[in-house]
Amino acid sequence: SAVISQKPSRDICQRGTSLTIQCQVDSQVTMMFWYRQQPGQSLTLIATANQGSEATYESGFVIDKFPISRPNLTFSTLTVSNLSPEDSSIYLCSVEDRGYRAYEQYFGPGTRLTVT
Amino acid sequence: AQSVTQPDIHITVSEGASLELRCNYSYGATPYLFWYVQSPGQGLQLLLKYFSGDTLVQGIKGFEAEFKRSQSSFNLRKPSVHWSDAAEYFCAVGAMDSNYQLIWGAGTKLIIKP
């Protein structure tokens, strides 16, 4: 299975600033996903990021607030912009290699964001 | 629309006792089914998956799950839990008309009593 790393592992940010989270995979993958996990909650998909195309955002998430880059098949970034305390969450990236293991996702360790 | 239900928000089990975590899904065909575990402060780890074939699937860490089509269920079991099993467990479903996304249950928090 793919090994995924995320940076930073945690951060405390001021209201109104932005945080960029990096997701690095040890192999080339087709699909990358960004999730938000609010305290005590399940996972909510923010967007799907394919290399070479614009990210596809889920309802309730917009590019201005959550810009995503996917410059190659092993790397992606998620920026959380204009931070408010409501953005305090764990942000997770995951990957899926759309081969015979369709839908099987592997996750990074997450980035814990606290907004003050 | 597809949905996944984990009816138990949390479950408390004594160490050494057996465990069953429930998962029900709503989907017209047979979906792909997954169980993930999230230990405190960690990302999610895939425990096991069902795609087709034998309805009893074995996973890592001594877990197994059984797909029951008639009940639209995919319950997770372990014969004897260890304190290290204390974590949040998520059931997820992949359906072909969900654009290859996973649909997640709300999670069940497993608490182990010594």
Short mmCIF file of C-alpha atoms in Angstrom, two decimals:
data_model
loop_
_atom_site.label_atom_id
_atom_site.label_comp_id
_atom_site.label_asym_id
_atom_site.label_seq_id
_atom_site.Cartn_x
_atom_site.Cartn_y
_atom_site.Cartn_z
CA SER A 1 0.00 0.00 0.00
CA ALA A 2 1.05 3.59 -0.57
CA VAL A 3 2.80 5.48 2.19
CA ILE A 4 1.53 9.00 2.64
CA SER A 5 3.07 11.83 4.63
CA GLN A 6 1.57 15.17 5.53
CA LYS A 7 3.14 18.42 6.64
CA PRO A 8 2.65 20.01 9.05
CA SER A 9 1.34 17.47 11.52
CA ARG A 10 -0.29 20.23 13.51
CA ASP A 11 -0.42 23.99 13.59
CA ILE A 12 -1.97 26.83 15.51
CA CYS A 13 -2.95 29.74 13.29
CA GLN A 14 -4.39 33.18 13.80
CA ARG A 15 -7.79 34.11 12.52
CA GLY A 16 -7.63 35.59 9.01
CA THR A 17 -4.40 33.86 7.98
CA SER A 18 -3.95 30.81 5.74
CA LEU A 19 -2.40 27.40 6.15
CA THR A 20 -1.05 25.23 3.37
CA ILE A 21 -0.94 21.50 3.98
CA GLN A 22 1.31 19.26 1.92
CA CYS A 23 0.60 15.65 1.04
CA GLN A 24 3.39 13.47 -0.35
CA VAL A 25 2.96 9.89 -1.59
CA ASP A 26 5.76 7.38 -2.12
CA SER A 27 4.32 6.15 -5.43
CA GLN A 28 2.42 7.60 -8.35
CA VAL A 29 -1.31 7.61 -7.80
CA THR A 30 -4.23 8.71 -9.89
CA MET A 31 -6.71 9.98 -7.33
CA MET A 32 -6.05 12.08 -4.27
CA PHE A 33 -8.70 13.21 -1.85
CA TRP A 34 -8.80 15.88 0.81
CA TYR A 35 -11.04 15.42 3.83
CA ARG A 36 -11.99 17.46 6.85
CA GLN A 37 -12.71 15.80 10.17
CA GLN A 38 -14.22 18.14 12.71
CA PRO A 39 -13.81 17.26 16.40
CA GLY A 40 -15.66 14.07 17.24
CA GLN A 41 -17.07 13.77 13.73
CA SER A 42 -16.73 11.52 10.73
CA LEU A 43 -14.93 12.42 7.54
CA THR A 44 -16.26 15.00 5.11
CA LEU A 45 -14.84 15.06 1.62
CA ILE A 46 -13.62 18.50 0.59
CA ALA A 47 -12.44 17.75 -2.93
CA THR A 48 -10.99 15.22 -5.30
CA ALA A 49 -7.70 16.11 -6.95
CA ASN A 50 -6.56 14.49 -10.18
CA GLN A 51 -3.23 15.34 -11.70
CA GLY A 52 -3.49 17.68 -14.64
CA SER A 53 -7.03 18.84 -14.00
CA GLU A 54 -8.87 21.17 -11.69
CA ALA A 55 -9.94 19.79 -8.37
CA THR A 56 -13.57 18.79 -8.01
CA TYR A 57 -15.17 20.30 -4.91
CA GLU A 58 -18.01 18.89 -2.88
CA SER A 59 -21.08 20.84 -1.98
CA GLY A 60 -20.29 23.41 0.66
CA PHE A 61 -16.62 23.75 -0.26
CA VAL A 62 -15.31 26.37 -2.67
CA ILE A 63 -12.00 26.91 -4.39
CA ASP A 64 -11.51 30.38 -2.94
CA LYS A 65 -11.56 28.98 0.57
CA PHE A 66 -9.80 25.66 -0.14
CA PRO A 67 -7.49 26.03 -3.14
CA ILE A 68 -5.82 22.76 -4.12
CA SER A 69 -2.82 22.07 -6.28
CA ARG A 70 -1.85 18.74 -7.83
CA PRO A 71 1.34 19.36 -9.80
CA ASN A 72 2.30 15.70 -10.25
CA LEU A 73 1.26 12.16 -9.42
CA THR A 74 2.91 12.08 -5.99
CA PHE A 75 2.13 15.46 -4.45
CA SER A 76 -0.75 17.77 -3.58
CA THR A 77 -1.38 20.78 -1.40
CA LEU A 78 -4.51 22.05 0.29
CA THR A 79 -4.69 25.64 1.47
CA VAL A 80 -7.25 26.69 4.02
CA SER A 81 -7.70 30.43 3.54
CA ASN A 82 -9.02 33.25 5.66
CA LEU A 83 -9.07 31.07 8.73
CA SER A 84 -11.80 31.22 11.34
CA PRO A 85 -12.21 29.14 14.50
CA GLU A 86 -14.76 27.01 12.63
CA ASP A 87 -11.89 25.74 10.46
CA SER A 88 -10.31 24.04 13.47
CA SER A 89 -10.27 20.41 12.35
CA ILE A 90 -8.11 17.57 11.27
CA TYR A 91 -7.36 17.66 7.55
CA LEU A 92 -6.57 14.35 5.90
CA CYS A 93 -5.33 13.46 2.48
CA SER A 94 -5.89 10.07 0.99
CA VAL A 95 -4.97 8.33 -2.21
CA GLU A 96 -6.59 5.74 -4.39
CA ASP A 97 -4.87 3.99 -7.23
CA ARG A 98 -7.67 3.28 -9.63
CA GLY A 99 -6.53 -0.11 -10.66
CA TYR A 100 -8.10 -3.29 -9.45
CA ARG A 101 -8.29 -1.84 -5.97
CA ALA A 102 -10.87 0.73 -6.95
CA TYR A 103 -12.21 2.72 -4.00
CA GLU A 104 -9.51 1.45 -1.66
CA GLN A 105 -8.09 4.57 -0.04
CA TYR A 106 -4.98 5.02 2.04
CA PHE A 107 -4.64 7.93 4.40
CA GLY A 108 -1.98 10.25 5.60
CA PRO A 109 -1.56 10.88 9.35
CA GLY A 110 -3.54 14.11 9.18
CA THR A 111 -2.90 17.74 10.00
CA ARG A 112 -4.47 19.06 13.16
CA LEU A 113 -5.34 22.74 12.73
CA THR A 114 -6.33 25.01 15.59
CA VAL A 115 -7.46 28.53 14.78
CA THR A 116 -7.30 31.12 17.54
CA ALA B 1 -28.83 8.11 -2.38
CA GLN B 2 -26.35 5.83 -0.73
CA SER B 3 -25.90 6.00 3.01
CA VAL B 4 -24.02 4.22 5.75
CA THR B 5 -25.30 3.81 9.28
CA GLN B 6 -23.26 2.92 12.31
CA PRO B 7 -25.95 2.81 14.99
CA ASP B 8 -23.63 2.76 17.98
CA ILE B 9 -21.84 6.03 18.75
CA HIS B 10 -19.70 4.29 21.33
CA ILE B 11 -19.33 0.79 22.72
CA THR B 12 -17.62 -0.31 25.93
CA VAL B 13 -16.14 -3.80 26.08
CA SER B 14 -14.04 -5.53 28.68
CA GLU B 15 -10.56 -6.54 27.68
CA GLY B 16 -10.63 -10.13 26.44
CA ALA B 17 -14.32 -10.01 25.55
CA SER B 18 -15.68 -10.37 22.05
CA LEU B 19 -16.65 -7.41 19.93
CA GLU B 20 -19.16 -6.71 17.20
CA LEU B 21 -19.53 -3.29 15.58
CA ARG B 22 -22.53 -2.78 13.37
CA CYS B 23 -22.67 -1.23 9.92
CA ASN B 24 -25.67 -1.00 7.63
CA TYR B 25 -25.72 0.53 4.20
CA SER B 26 -28.29 1.66 1.72
CA TYR B 27 -27.50 0.94 -1.91
CA GLY B 28 -29.30 -0.80 -4.74
CA ALA B 29 -26.50 -3.13 -5.73
CA THR B 30 -23.62 -4.74 -3.91
CA PRO B 31 -21.16 -2.04 -2.99
CA TYR B 32 -17.53 -2.22 -2.03
CA LEU B 33 -17.33 -2.29 1.76
CA PHE B 34 -14.56 -1.16 4.07
CA TRP B 35 -13.70 -0.87 7.73
CA TYR B 36 -11.12 1.65 8.87
CA VAL B 37 -9.67 2.30 12.31
CA GLN B 38 -8.46 5.61 13.66
CA SER B 39 -6.37 5.47 16.79
CA PRO B 40 -6.13 8.63 18.89
CA GLY B 41 -4.14 11.29 17.05
CA GLN B 42 -3.62 9.07 14.02
CA GLY B 43 -4.79 8.86 10.45
CA LEU B 44 -7.08 6.10 9.23
CA GLN B 45 -5.85 2.58 8.67
CA LEU B 46 -7.65 0.09 6.46
CA LEU B 47 -8.68 -2.96 8.51
CA LEU B 48 -10.41 -4.99 5.83
CA LYS B 49 -12.47 -4.80 2.68
CA TYR B 50 -15.10 -6.71 0.76
CA PHE B 51 -15.33 -6.57 -3.01
CA SER B 52 -16.87 -9.91 -3.96
CA GLY B 53 -16.66 -13.62 -3.26
CA ASP B 54 -16.50 -15.09 0.22
CA THR B 55 -18.74 -13.03 2.45
CA LEU B 56 -16.54 -13.52 5.51
CA VAL B 57 -13.40 -11.46 5.15
CA GLN B 58 -10.36 -11.46 7.33
CA GLY B 59 -8.45 -8.32 8.12
CA ILE B 60 -5.47 -7.13 10.06
CA LYS B 61 -5.14 -7.17 13.85
CA GLY B 62 -7.41 -10.21 14.19
CA PHE B 63 -10.54 -8.52 12.86
CA GLU B 64 -13.08 -10.06 10.52
CA ALA B 65 -16.30 -8.85 8.95
CA GLU B 66 -19.25 -10.56 7.38
CA PHE B 67 -21.23 -9.22 4.45
CA LYS B 68 -24.92 -10.09 4.66
CA ARG B 69 -26.74 -9.03 1.54
CA SER B 70 -30.20 -9.77 2.94
CA GLN B 71 -29.56 -7.44 5.86
CA SER B 72 -27.46 -4.85 3.98
CA SER B 73 -24.92 -5.21 6.75
CA PHE B 74 -21.18 -5.50 7.10
CA ASN B 75 -20.51 -6.00 10.80
CA LEU B 76 -17.01 -6.03 12.21
CA ARG B 77 -16.02 -8.66 14.77
CA LYS B 78 -13.13 -9.64 16.93
CA PRO B 79 -13.18 -12.64 19.28
CA SER B 80 -11.05 -11.08 22.00
CA VAL B 81 -10.25 -7.39 22.25
CA HIS B 82 -7.04 -5.91 23.57
CA TRP B 83 -6.59 -2.54 25.25
CA SER B 84 -4.76 -1.38 22.11
CA ASP B 85 -7.99 -1.81 20.12
CA ALA B 86 -9.44 1.30 21.77
CA ALA B 87 -10.03 3.60 18.82
CA GLU B 88 -12.66 5.01 16.48
CA TYR B 89 -13.94 2.61 13.82
CA PHE B 90 -15.43 3.78 10.56
CA CYS B 91 -17.42 1.79 8.05
CA ALA B 92 -17.33 3.05 4.46
CA VAL B 93 -19.03 2.13 1.22
CA GLY B 94 -17.90 2.63 -2.35
CA ALA B 95 -20.62 2.63 -4.96
CA MET B 96 -20.17 2.87 -8.69
CA ASP B 97 -22.51 5.80 -9.10
CA SER B 98 -20.80 7.79 -6.33
CA ASN B 99 -17.99 8.86 -8.66
CA TYR B 100 -15.67 6.42 -6.91
CA GLN B 101 -15.92 8.28 -3.63
CA LEU B 102 -16.34 6.58 -0.30
CA ILE B 103 -19.44 7.21 1.76
CA TRP B 104 -18.63 7.20 5.44
CA GLY B 105 -20.48 6.14 8.52
CA ALA B 106 -20.46 8.36 11.59
CA GLY B 107 -18.02 6.12 13.41
CA THR B 108 -18.14 4.03 16.57
CA LYS B 109 -15.82 4.79 19.42
CA LEU B 110 -14.58 1.62 21.12
CA ILE B 111 -13.75 1.90 24.79
CA ILE B 112 -11.93 -0.97 26.51
CA LYS B 113 -12.50 -1.64 30.20
CA PRO B 114 -9.56 -3.17 32.02
#
